[in-house]
Amino acid sequence: MAFELSDLKEHNSELLNLLTQHLPDMLWVKDVEGTYIYANKALCEGLLMANDTEEPIGKNDVFFALREREAHKHQPSWHTFGELCFNSDIDVIKNNQAMKFEEYGNVKGKLMYLEVYKAPFYDKEGNIIGTVGAGRDITQMKKSQFDLQNSLSMLEQQRKQLEYQANHDALTGLPNRVLFMDRLTQILNVAQKYDEEIAVLFIDLDHFKEINDSLGHDIGDQILVEFTKRVETKIEITDTLSRLGGDEFCVILSDISEPDYISNIISEIVAVVKESFVVGNNTLYVGMSIGIVIYPHDGEDAHALLKNADAAMYKAKENGRNRYCFYDENMTAKAYERVFLEAELRKAFINDELVVYFQPQMDIRTDRLVGMEALVRWQHPTMGLISPVRFIPLAELSGMIVELDRIVMQKALSEFAKWEVKGLNPGRLSMNLAMKQIEENDFIAFIKQLALKENIAYELLGFEVTESQIMKNPKDSIEALQKINDLGICLSVDDFGTGYSSLAYLKRLPIKKLKIDKSFIDNLPHDAEDAAISKTIISLAENLNLKVIAEGVETQEQKKFLYDNGCYFVQGYVYSQPLAPEAMEAFLIENKAL
């Protein structure tokens, strides 16, 4: 059968209309304003809720969205999809290309997702006059995707939960033995790479079984939880506390570069654990035995370290429980000496055992006194006179340095004031100052009150701060030292040359004097390196308009070298050793008589 061209066109038009009207996909054509030119049955019924395919012509999506909203005022989300469709139409026109979108909105009170393809619609001249589009309801597919994602998320959560349970103690939440050994191995790898030392503490609670047997495991569990909380407050965030099982715990200290750091941490742990545990109506006390090992000295892998720490812990129990023991006996003795000295130093404050000596500071051009440095000594009732080399580092680590400094300042100013009143011309009083002291909020007020009490002018006072302390936090140091400088007190950098100060910071520090460390003076003038360093410091001080003083000057050769190179102020045995107050007064009288 043959068709005429007009018949064929009519037939194709009917066929195309039949096809588009019965396809399940939504089909449409819009003008550039978003007004419908054509809409198929699937679009009218599934999205617009139009009465027939003719109704959308000349209307836009907003019309149908608002109509449904108005018809269902009690359901505000009944139809909002049409209000969300304009942006993608604009994107297609702007980009002049076919684009794929995923659009969603509420239809009949339910969320609908559409997969949409849109393309520009051209006239015969190739001008864009609108858009054509096709959309497919993919709500069910999206729901399946969401359900799958939720299922995967739940599975991931379950996996993480199972992994956590496999690596953590259920009661305390601490890493268990498995995770502890893994972390210890990783930390050892880093320590080996960078040639660092680490420590492992094996802690066992003494007689804990008796608590469980007499009061029940519930009471015992509460003590273990509280014990964990207390210990966690005393270790760094980079350290690891683990419960191996029962009443056995382990601590990894990953940075033990500071002297006596281990003993200091142990002392703090012992202090918080010895306080009573109040559980219900029970007030209980718990002791503990601690074994300590150091990598690499006491073992080169995790298993060896744990075994040796366990052995050291049992040795502590054998020695009477409620104590700690290093795997190396020499370290145990040293640690106990530190604890003993710390306790004795606290007693020294109460019993007034600290005494102040004074070492003259001299001008070698005239051999006349220009001032003195106050130096603390500890007069122990049984051990005799203890050098500050033994107890100053301990005071700094334990935090007692603030109280110690203030005791020295009070004693030194009291003696100095007497010599001023007597007209002995003691010069300037220099005192050592710890940076921790400056950080105290009341320090400036303390100095003002002390100077007022002794009637001493600020210009007669000086503070010496070590270079290494300043450079720990140079920016804050500058700000803190400036407050002292504003009073008129002379500031000096002590032990200069032993730290790593930057010239950029040095020139900003409010200092008046550099003090050449004794280590550079000892071998003068024969050691070429020490001679070069000393000359450099003297030259640096001159260029920065600072005075320079050398400490530890013991020989005439050293004195002459310093004089020849422009350092005119010294202190040391070449003039006098540190003197008790009575001897210092005699020195002042003699100096005045010259």
Coordinates of C-alpha atoms in Angstrom, one line a residue:
M1 CA 0.0 0.0 0.0
A2 CA 1.5 3.3 -1.0
F3 CA 1.1 6.6 1.0
E4 CA 0.9 10.1 -0.3
L5 CA 3.4 12.5 1.3
S6 CA 0.6 14.4 3.1
D7 CA -0.8 11.1 4.4
L8 CA 2.7 10.0 5.5
K9 CA 3.2 13.2 7.4
E10 CA -0.2 13.0 9.0
H11 CA 0.4 9.3 9.9
N12 CA 3.9 10.1 11.4
S13 CA 2.4 13.0 13.4
E14 CA -0.3 10.7 14.8
L15 CA 2.3 8.0 15.4
L16 CA 4.6 10.4 17.2
N17 CA 1.8 11.8 19.3
L18 CA 0.6 8.2 20.2
L19 CA 4.2 7.3 21.1
T20 CA 4.9 10.3 23.3
Q21 CA 1.6 10.2 25.0
H22 CA 1.9 6.6 26.1
L23 CA 5.6 6.5 27.0
P24 CA 6.1 6.1 30.8
D25 CA 8.8 8.9 30.7
M26 CA 7.7 12.5 31.1
L27 CA 8.2 14.6 28.0
W28 CA 7.8 18.4 27.5
V29 CA 8.7 21.5 25.5
K30 CA 9.0 25.0 27.1
D31 CA 9.7 28.4 25.8
V32 CA 12.5 30.6 27.2
E33 CA 10.1 31.9 29.9
G34 CA 9.5 28.4 31.2
T35 CA 6.0 28.2 29.8
Y36 CA 4.8 24.9 28.5
I37 CA 4.4 24.5 24.7
Y38 CA 3.9 20.7 24.9
A39 CA 3.4 18.2 27.7
N40 CA 2.7 14.5 27.5
K41 CA 0.3 12.4 29.6
A42 CA 3.0 11.1 31.9
L43 CA 4.1 14.6 32.9
C44 CA 0.5 15.8 33.4
E45 CA -0.5 12.9 35.6
G46 CA 2.7 12.2 37.4
L47 CA 4.0 15.7 38.2
L48 CA 1.6 18.5 37.2
M49 CA -1.7 16.9 38.0
A50 CA -3.2 18.7 35.0
N51 CA -6.7 17.7 33.9
D52 CA -5.4 16.8 30.4
T53 CA -2.4 17.4 28.1
E54 CA -3.9 20.7 26.8
E55 CA -4.2 22.4 30.2
P56 CA -0.4 23.0 30.7
I57 CA -0.1 24.9 27.4
G58 CA 0.6 28.6 28.2
K59 CA 1.2 27.8 31.9
N60 CA 4.4 27.1 33.9
D61 CA 5.4 24.8 36.7
V62 CA 4.7 27.4 39.4
F63 CA 1.1 27.6 38.4
F64 CA 0.4 23.9 39.0
A65 CA 2.5 23.9 42.2
L66 CA 0.6 26.8 43.7
R67 CA -2.7 25.4 42.6
E68 CA -2.1 22.1 44.4
R69 CA -0.8 23.9 47.5
E70 CA -4.0 26.1 47.6
A71 CA -6.1 23.0 47.2
H72 CA -4.3 21.3 50.1
K73 CA -3.8 24.1 52.6
H74 CA -3.6 21.7 55.5
Q75 CA -0.6 20.0 53.8
P76 CA 1.9 22.8 53.0
S77 CA 4.4 20.4 51.3
W78 CA 1.8 18.9 49.0
H79 CA 3.3 20.2 45.8
T80 CA 6.6 22.1 45.7
F81 CA 8.4 20.4 42.8
G82 CA 7.6 22.9 40.2
E83 CA 9.1 25.8 42.1
L84 CA 12.5 24.1 41.9
C85 CA 12.8 23.5 38.2
F86 CA 13.7 26.9 36.8
N87 CA 17.4 26.9 37.5
S88 CA 18.2 23.9 35.4
D89 CA 16.2 25.4 32.5
I90 CA 18.3 28.6 32.7
D91 CA 21.5 26.5 32.9
V92 CA 20.7 24.7 29.6
I93 CA 19.9 28.0 27.8
K94 CA 23.0 29.7 29.2
N95 CA 25.3 26.8 28.3
N96 CA 23.6 26.1 25.0
Q97 CA 24.0 22.4 25.4
A98 CA 22.1 19.3 26.5
M99 CA 22.5 18.6 30.2
K100 CA 21.6 15.9 32.7
F101 CA 20.1 16.7 36.1
E102 CA 18.8 15.1 39.2
E103 CA 15.9 17.1 40.6
Y104 CA 13.7 16.4 43.6
G105 CA 10.8 18.0 45.4
N106 CA 7.5 17.2 47.1
V107 CA 4.6 15.8 45.0
K108 CA 1.3 14.8 46.7
G109 CA 3.1 15.1 50.1
K110 CA 5.9 12.7 49.1
L111 CA 9.4 13.2 48.1
M112 CA 10.0 12.5 44.4
Y113 CA 13.3 12.2 42.6
L114 CA 13.6 12.7 38.8
E115 CA 16.4 12.0 36.4
V116 CA 16.0 14.7 33.9
Y117 CA 17.6 15.4 30.4
K118 CA 17.2 18.8 29.0
A119 CA 18.4 20.4 25.7
P120 CA 18.0 23.7 23.9
F121 CA 15.0 24.1 21.5
Y122 CA 15.9 26.0 18.3
D123 CA 13.8 27.7 15.6
K124 CA 14.6 27.3 11.9
E125 CA 17.3 30.1 12.1
G126 CA 19.1 28.3 15.0
N127 CA 18.0 30.7 17.7
I128 CA 17.1 29.2 21.1
I129 CA 13.4 29.6 21.7
G130 CA 13.1 27.2 24.7
T131 CA 14.0 23.8 26.0
V132 CA 12.9 20.3 25.5
G133 CA 13.1 17.7 28.3
A134 CA 12.5 14.2 29.4
G135 CA 12.2 13.0 32.9
R136 CA 12.0 9.7 34.7
D137 CA 10.8 8.9 38.2
I138 CA 13.8 7.4 40.0
T139 CA 12.4 7.7 43.5
Q140 CA 12.4 4.0 44.1
M141 CA 15.9 3.7 42.8
K142 CA 17.1 6.5 45.1
K143 CA 15.3 4.8 48.0
S144 CA 17.2 1.7 47.3
Q145 CA 20.5 3.6 47.1
F146 CA 19.8 5.3 50.4
D147 CA 18.8 2.0 52.0
L148 CA 22.1 0.5 50.7
Q149 CA 24.1 3.5 51.9
N150 CA 22.4 3.3 55.3
S151 CA 23.1 -0.5 55.4
L152 CA 26.8 0.1 54.5
S153 CA 27.0 2.9 57.1
M154 CA 25.6 0.6 59.8
L155 CA 28.0 -2.1 58.7
E156 CA 30.9 0.3 58.9
Q157 CA 29.7 1.4 62.4
Q158 CA 29.5 -2.2 63.5
R159 CA 32.9 -2.9 62.0
K160 CA 34.4 0.1 63.9
Q161 CA 32.6 -1.0 67.1
L162 CA 33.9 -4.5 66.8
E163 CA 37.4 -3.2 66.0
Y164 CA 37.2 -0.9 69.1
Q165 CA 36.0 -3.8 71.3
A166 CA 38.8 -5.9 70.0
N167 CA 41.4 -3.3 70.9
H168 CA 40.0 -1.6 74.0
D169 CA 39.1 -2.6 77.5
A170 CA 35.4 -2.8 78.0
L171 CA 35.5 -1.3 81.6
T172 CA 37.9 1.6 81.3
G173 CA 37.9 2.2 77.6
L174 CA 41.7 2.0 77.6
P175 CA 43.8 0.3 75.0
N176 CA 44.0 -3.4 75.8
R177 CA 47.1 -5.7 75.6
V178 CA 46.7 -6.1 71.8
L179 CA 46.5 -2.4 71.0
F180 CA 49.2 -1.7 73.6
M181 CA 51.7 -4.0 72.0
D182 CA 50.9 -2.5 68.6
R183 CA 51.4 1.1 69.8
L184 CA 54.6 0.1 71.6
T185 CA 56.0 -1.4 68.5
Q186 CA 55.2 1.7 66.4
I187 CA 56.7 4.0 69.0
L188 CA 59.8 1.8 69.2
N189 CA 60.2 2.1 65.4
V190 CA 60.1 5.9 65.6
A191 CA 62.5 5.9 68.6
Q192 CA 64.9 3.7 66.8
K193 CA 64.8 5.9 63.7
Y194 CA 65.6 9.1 65.7
D195 CA 67.8 7.5 68.3
E196 CA 65.4 8.4 71.2
E197 CA 64.7 6.8 74.5
I198 CA 61.3 5.8 75.8
A199 CA 60.1 4.3 79.1
V200 CA 57.5 1.7 79.9
L201 CA 55.8 1.6 83.4
F202 CA 54.2 -1.7 84.5
I203 CA 51.7 -0.9 87.3
D204 CA 50.0 -3.5 89.5
L205 CA 47.6 -2.5 92.3
D206 CA 48.6 -4.0 95.6
H207 CA 46.1 -6.4 97.4
F208 CA 43.4 -5.5 94.9
K209 CA 42.1 -9.1 95.0
E210 CA 41.1 -8.6 98.6
I211 CA 38.8 -5.6 97.6
N212 CA 37.1 -7.8 95.0
D213 CA 36.7 -10.7 97.4
S214 CA 35.5 -8.7 100.4
L215 CA 33.4 -5.9 98.8
G216 CA 32.5 -7.4 95.4
H217 CA 33.6 -6.8 91.8
D218 CA 31.3 -3.8 91.4
I219 CA 33.3 -1.9 94.0
G220 CA 36.5 -3.1 92.4
D221 CA 35.4 -2.0 89.0
Q222 CA 34.6 1.5 90.2
I223 CA 38.0 1.8 91.7
L224 CA 39.6 0.7 88.4
V225 CA 37.7 3.4 86.5
E226 CA 38.6 6.1 89.0
F227 CA 42.2 4.9 89.0
T228 CA 42.3 5.3 85.2
K229 CA 40.9 8.8 85.4
R230 CA 43.5 9.9 87.9
V231 CA 46.5 8.5 86.1
E232 CA 45.3 10.0 82.7
T233 CA 45.5 13.5 84.3
K234 CA 49.2 13.0 85.0
I235 CA 50.5 11.8 81.6
E236 CA 50.9 13.7 78.3
I237 CA 48.5 13.3 75.4
T238 CA 51.3 11.7 73.4
D239 CA 51.7 9.0 76.1
T240 CA 49.7 5.8 76.3
L241 CA 47.9 4.3 79.3
S242 CA 46.7 0.7 78.8
R243 CA 44.9 -1.9 80.9
L244 CA 46.5 -5.3 80.3
G245 CA 43.9 -7.1 82.3
G246 CA 42.7 -7.4 85.9
D247 CA 44.5 -4.8 88.0
E248 CA 47.5 -4.6 85.7
F249 CA 48.2 -1.3 83.7
C250 CA 51.0 -0.1 81.5
V251 CA 52.1 3.4 80.6
I252 CA 54.3 4.3 77.6
L253 CA 56.3 7.5 78.1
S254 CA 57.3 8.5 74.6
D255 CA 59.5 11.5 75.4
I256 CA 61.9 11.2 78.3
S257 CA 64.6 13.7 77.1
E258 CA 64.3 15.8 80.2
P259 CA 66.4 14.8 83.2
D260 CA 64.4 13.0 86.0
Y261 CA 61.2 13.2 83.9
I262 CA 60.3 9.6 84.7
S263 CA 60.6 10.0 88.4
N264 CA 58.6 13.3 88.2
I265 CA 55.7 11.5 86.4
I266 CA 55.8 8.6 88.9
S267 CA 55.8 11.0 91.8
E268 CA 52.7 12.7 90.4
I269 CA 50.9 9.4 89.7
V270 CA 51.8 8.2 93.3
A271 CA 50.4 11.4 94.7
V272 CA 47.0 11.2 93.1
V273 CA 46.6 7.4 93.7
K274 CA 47.4 7.6 97.4
E275 CA 44.4 9.8 98.0
S276 CA 41.3 7.9 99.2
F277 CA 38.8 6.2 96.8
V278 CA 35.3 6.9 98.0
V279 CA 32.9 4.3 96.6
G280 CA 29.4 4.3 98.0
N281 CA 29.8 4.1 101.8
N282 CA 33.4 2.8 101.5
T283 CA 36.5 4.9 101.8
L284 CA 39.4 2.8 100.5
Y285 CA 43.1 3.2 99.9
V286 CA 45.0 1.6 97.1
G287 CA 48.7 1.0 96.8
M288 CA 50.6 0.1 93.7
S289 CA 53.9 -1.5 92.6
I290 CA 55.6 -0.1 89.5
G291 CA 58.3 -1.6 87.3
I292 CA 60.1 0.6 84.9
V293 CA 62.2 -0.1 81.8
I294 CA 64.0 2.2 79.4
Y295 CA 64.5 1.6 75.7
P296 CA 67.0 0.6 74.4
H297 CA 68.9 -0.2 77.6
D298 CA 66.4 -2.7 79.0
G299 CA 65.1 -4.3 75.8
E300 CA 65.0 -3.8 72.1
D301 CA 61.5 -4.9 71.2
A302 CA 58.0 -4.7 72.7
H303 CA 57.9 -8.2 74.2
A304 CA 61.3 -7.9 75.8
L305 CA 60.4 -4.5 77.4
L306 CA 57.1 -5.7 78.7
K307 CA 58.7 -8.9 80.2
N308 CA 61.4 -6.9 81.9
A309 CA 59.0 -4.2 83.1
D310 CA 56.9 -7.1 84.6
A311 CA 60.0 -8.5 86.3
A312 CA 60.9 -5.0 87.7
M313 CA 57.3 -4.7 89.0
Y314 CA 57.6 -8.0 90.9
K315 CA 60.9 -6.9 92.3
A316 CA 59.1 -3.8 93.7
K317 CA 56.5 -6.1 95.3
E318 CA 59.3 -8.2 96.8
N319 CA 60.9 -5.0 98.3
G320 CA 57.7 -4.3 100.3
R321 CA 55.0 -3.3 97.8
N322 CA 53.6 0.2 97.2
R323 CA 56.9 1.3 95.6
Y324 CA 58.6 1.4 92.2
C325 CA 61.7 -0.2 90.9
F326 CA 63.8 0.3 87.7
Y327 CA 65.0 -2.7 85.8
D328 CA 68.4 -1.1 86.2
E329 CA 69.2 -1.0 90.0
N330 CA 71.4 2.1 89.6
M331 CA 68.4 4.0 88.1
T332 CA 66.2 2.9 91.0
A333 CA 68.7 4.3 93.5
K334 CA 69.0 7.6 91.6
A335 CA 65.2 7.9 91.5
Y336 CA 64.8 7.3 95.2
E337 CA 67.5 9.9 95.9
R338 CA 65.5 12.4 93.9
V339 CA 62.3 11.6 95.8
F340 CA 64.2 11.8 99.1
L341 CA 65.8 15.2 98.2
E342 CA 62.5 16.6 97.0
A343 CA 60.9 15.7 100.4
E344 CA 63.9 17.2 102.3
L345 CA 63.8 20.4 100.2
R346 CA 60.2 20.9 101.2
K347 CA 61.3 20.6 104.8
A348 CA 64.1 23.0 104.2
F349 CA 61.6 25.8 103.3
I350 CA 59.8 25.1 106.6
N351 CA 62.9 24.8 108.7
D352 CA 64.7 27.8 107.2
E353 CA 67.6 25.7 106.0
L354 CA 68.3 27.8 102.9
V355 CA 71.2 30.3 103.3
V356 CA 72.4 33.0 100.9
Y357 CA 76.0 33.6 100.0
F358 CA 77.4 36.6 98.0
Q359 CA 80.1 36.6 95.4
P360 CA 81.7 40.0 94.7
Q361 CA 81.6 41.4 91.1
M362 CA 84.7 43.5 90.4
D363 CA 86.0 46.1 87.9
I364 CA 89.4 44.7 86.9
R365 CA 90.5 48.2 85.8
T366 CA 90.4 49.5 89.4
D367 CA 90.1 46.2 91.4
R368 CA 87.1 47.8 93.1
L369 CA 83.7 46.2 93.8
V370 CA 80.8 47.1 91.5
G371 CA 78.2 44.7 92.9
M372 CA 77.6 41.1 94.0
E373 CA 75.6 38.1 93.0
A374 CA 73.3 36.3 95.6
L375 CA 73.8 32.6 95.5
V376 CA 71.7 30.1 97.4
R377 CA 73.1 27.2 99.5
W378 CA 71.3 24.5 101.4
Q379 CA 72.5 23.9 105.0
H380 CA 71.1 20.4 105.6
P381 CA 71.1 19.3 109.3
T382 CA 72.8 15.9 108.5
M383 CA 74.1 16.2 105.0
G384 CA 75.8 19.5 105.5
L385 CA 76.1 22.2 102.9
I386 CA 74.5 21.0 99.6
S387 CA 75.5 22.6 96.3
P388 CA 72.8 24.2 94.2
V389 CA 73.8 22.0 91.4
R390 CA 72.0 19.1 93.2
F391 CA 68.8 20.9 94.2
I392 CA 68.1 23.8 91.8
P393 CA 67.2 21.4 88.8
L394 CA 65.0 19.4 91.3
A395 CA 63.3 22.7 92.4
E396 CA 62.7 23.6 88.7
L397 CA 61.2 20.2 87.8
S398 CA 59.0 20.0 90.9
G399 CA 57.7 23.6 90.7
M400 CA 59.4 24.6 94.0
I401 CA 61.7 27.1 92.2
V402 CA 59.2 29.9 92.6
E403 CA 59.1 29.6 96.4
L404 CA 62.9 29.1 96.5
D405 CA 63.6 32.2 94.4
R406 CA 61.4 34.3 96.7
I407 CA 63.1 33.0 99.8
V408 CA 66.5 33.9 98.3
M409 CA 65.3 37.4 97.3
Q410 CA 64.0 38.2 100.7
K411 CA 67.1 37.0 102.5
A412 CA 69.5 38.7 100.0
L413 CA 67.7 42.1 100.0
S414 CA 67.5 42.0 103.8
E415 CA 71.3 41.7 104.1
F416 CA 71.9 44.1 101.2
A417 CA 69.8 46.8 102.8
K418 CA 71.8 46.6 106.0
W419 CA 75.0 47.3 104.0
E420 CA 73.4 50.2 102.3
V421 CA 72.4 51.7 105.6
K422 CA 75.9 51.2 106.9
G423 CA 77.3 53.1 103.9
L424 CA 79.4 50.1 102.7
N425 CA 78.6 50.8 99.0
P426 CA 77.6 47.3 98.0
G427 CA 77.0 48.3 94.4
R428 CA 74.2 46.4 92.6
L429 CA 72.7 43.2 93.9
S430 CA 72.2 40.6 91.2
M431 CA 69.9 37.6 91.8
N432 CA 69.0 34.6 89.7
L433 CA 65.5 34.6 88.3
A434 CA 63.6 31.6 86.9
M435 CA 61.2 32.2 84.0
K436 CA 58.5 30.3 86.0
Q437 CA 58.8 33.1 88.5
I438 CA 58.0 35.8 85.9
E439 CA 54.9 33.8 84.8
E440 CA 53.4 34.3 88.3
N441 CA 50.7 37.0 88.2
D442 CA 51.8 38.5 91.5
F443 CA 55.6 38.6 90.8
I444 CA 55.8 42.4 90.0
A445 CA 53.7 43.2 93.1
F446 CA 56.0 40.9 95.1
I447 CA 59.1 42.8 94.0
K448 CA 57.6 46.2 94.6
Q449 CA 56.5 45.2 98.1
L450 CA 59.9 43.7 98.9
A451 CA 61.9 46.7 97.6
L452 CA 59.6 49.1 99.5
K453 CA 60.0 47.0 102.7
E454 CA 63.8 47.1 102.6
N455 CA 63.9 50.7 101.2
I456 CA 66.0 49.6 98.2
A457 CA 65.9 51.6 94.9
Y458 CA 65.2 49.5 91.9
E459 CA 68.3 50.8 90.2
L460 CA 70.4 48.9 92.8
L461 CA 68.8 45.5 91.8
G462 CA 69.5 43.2 89.0
F463 CA 68.1 39.9 87.8
E464 CA 69.9 37.2 85.8
V465 CA 67.9 34.9 83.5
T466 CA 69.6 32.0 81.7
E467 CA 69.7 32.1 77.9
S468 CA 68.2 28.6 77.6
Q469 CA 65.1 29.6 79.6
I470 CA 64.5 32.8 77.6
M471 CA 64.7 30.9 74.3
K472 CA 62.0 28.4 75.3
N473 CA 59.5 31.0 74.6
P474 CA 61.2 34.2 73.4
K475 CA 58.1 36.2 72.5
D476 CA 56.5 35.8 75.9
S477 CA 59.9 36.3 77.6
I478 CA 60.3 39.7 75.9
E479 CA 56.9 40.8 77.2
A480 CA 57.5 39.5 80.8
L481 CA 61.0 40.9 81.1
Q482 CA 59.9 44.3 79.8
K483 CA 57.7 44.7 82.9
I484 CA 60.8 44.3 85.1
N485 CA 62.9 46.6 82.9
D486 CA 60.2 49.3 83.3
L487 CA 60.8 49.3 87.0
G488 CA 64.4 50.2 86.4
I489 CA 65.9 46.9 87.4
C490 CA 68.9 45.7 85.4
L491 CA 68.4 42.5 83.5
S492 CA 71.3 40.2 82.4
V493 CA 71.5 37.1 80.3
D494 CA 73.2 34.4 82.4
D495 CA 75.3 31.5 80.9
F496 CA 75.4 33.4 77.6
G497 CA 76.8 31.3 74.8
T498 CA 75.4 28.0 76.1
G499 CA 72.0 28.3 74.5
Y500 CA 70.8 29.0 71.0
S501 CA 69.6 32.6 71.1
S502 CA 68.7 34.4 67.9
L503 CA 70.2 37.8 67.3
A504 CA 66.8 38.9 66.1
Y505 CA 65.4 38.2 69.6
L506 CA 68.5 39.2 71.5
K507 CA 68.3 42.8 70.2
R508 CA 64.7 43.0 71.2
L509 CA 65.2 41.8 74.8
P510 CA 65.2 44.6 77.4
I511 CA 68.6 43.5 78.8
K512 CA 71.6 45.6 79.9
K513 CA 74.3 42.9 80.3
L514 CA 75.6 39.6 79.0
K515 CA 77.3 37.1 81.3
I516 CA 80.0 34.9 79.7
D517 CA 79.5 31.3 81.0
K518 CA 82.2 29.8 83.1
S519 CA 82.6 26.9 80.6
F520 CA 84.2 29.4 78.1
I521 CA 86.5 30.9 80.8
D522 CA 88.0 27.7 82.3
N523 CA 90.5 27.1 79.5
L524 CA 91.5 30.7 78.7
P525 CA 93.7 31.8 77.2
H526 CA 95.1 28.6 75.9
D527 CA 92.0 27.1 74.2
A528 CA 91.6 28.7 70.8
E529 CA 87.9 27.9 70.5
D530 CA 87.0 29.3 73.9
A531 CA 89.1 32.4 73.2
A532 CA 87.3 33.0 69.9
I533 CA 83.9 32.5 71.5
S534 CA 84.8 34.9 74.4
K535 CA 86.0 37.5 72.0
T536 CA 82.9 37.2 69.9
I537 CA 80.6 37.6 72.9
I538 CA 82.6 40.7 74.1
S539 CA 82.4 42.2 70.6
L540 CA 78.7 41.4 70.3
A541 CA 77.9 43.1 73.6
E542 CA 79.9 46.2 72.5
N543 CA 78.0 46.4 69.2
L544 CA 74.6 46.0 71.0
N545 CA 75.7 48.6 73.6
L546 CA 75.5 46.1 76.4
K547 CA 77.8 45.5 79.3
V548 CA 79.6 42.2 79.6
I549 CA 80.7 40.3 82.7
A550 CA 82.6 37.0 83.0
E551 CA 82.0 34.5 85.7
G552 CA 84.3 31.8 87.0
V553 CA 87.5 33.8 86.6
E554 CA 90.1 32.1 88.7
T555 CA 93.5 33.0 87.4
Q556 CA 95.5 36.1 86.6
E557 CA 96.0 34.8 83.0
Q558 CA 92.2 34.7 82.5
K559 CA 91.8 38.1 84.0
K560 CA 94.5 39.6 81.7
F561 CA 92.9 38.0 78.6
L562 CA 89.6 39.5 79.5
Y563 CA 91.1 42.9 80.2
D564 CA 93.0 42.9 76.9
N565 CA 89.9 42.0 75.0
G566 CA 87.6 44.6 76.5
C567 CA 85.7 42.7 79.3
Y568 CA 86.2 44.7 82.4
F569 CA 83.8 43.2 84.9
V570 CA 84.3 39.7 86.4
Q571 CA 83.5 37.5 89.3
G572 CA 85.3 34.4 90.5
Y573 CA 88.0 33.0 92.8
V574 CA 90.6 35.4 91.4
Y575 CA 89.0 37.9 93.7
S576 CA 86.8 35.9 96.0
Q577 CA 84.8 32.7 96.4
P578 CA 81.1 33.1 97.4
L579 CA 80.9 34.5 101.0
A580 CA 78.5 34.1 103.9
P581 CA 76.9 37.4 104.9
E582 CA 79.4 38.1 107.7
A583 CA 82.4 37.5 105.4
M584 CA 80.8 39.6 102.6
E585 CA 80.4 42.5 105.1
A586 CA 84.1 42.2 105.9
F587 CA 85.0 42.2 102.2
L588 CA 82.9 45.4 101.8
I589 CA 84.6 47.1 104.6
E590 CA 88.0 46.2 103.2
N591 CA 87.0 47.3 99.7
K592 CA 85.8 50.7 101.0
A593 CA 89.0 51.3 102.8
L594 CA 91.0 50.9 99.6

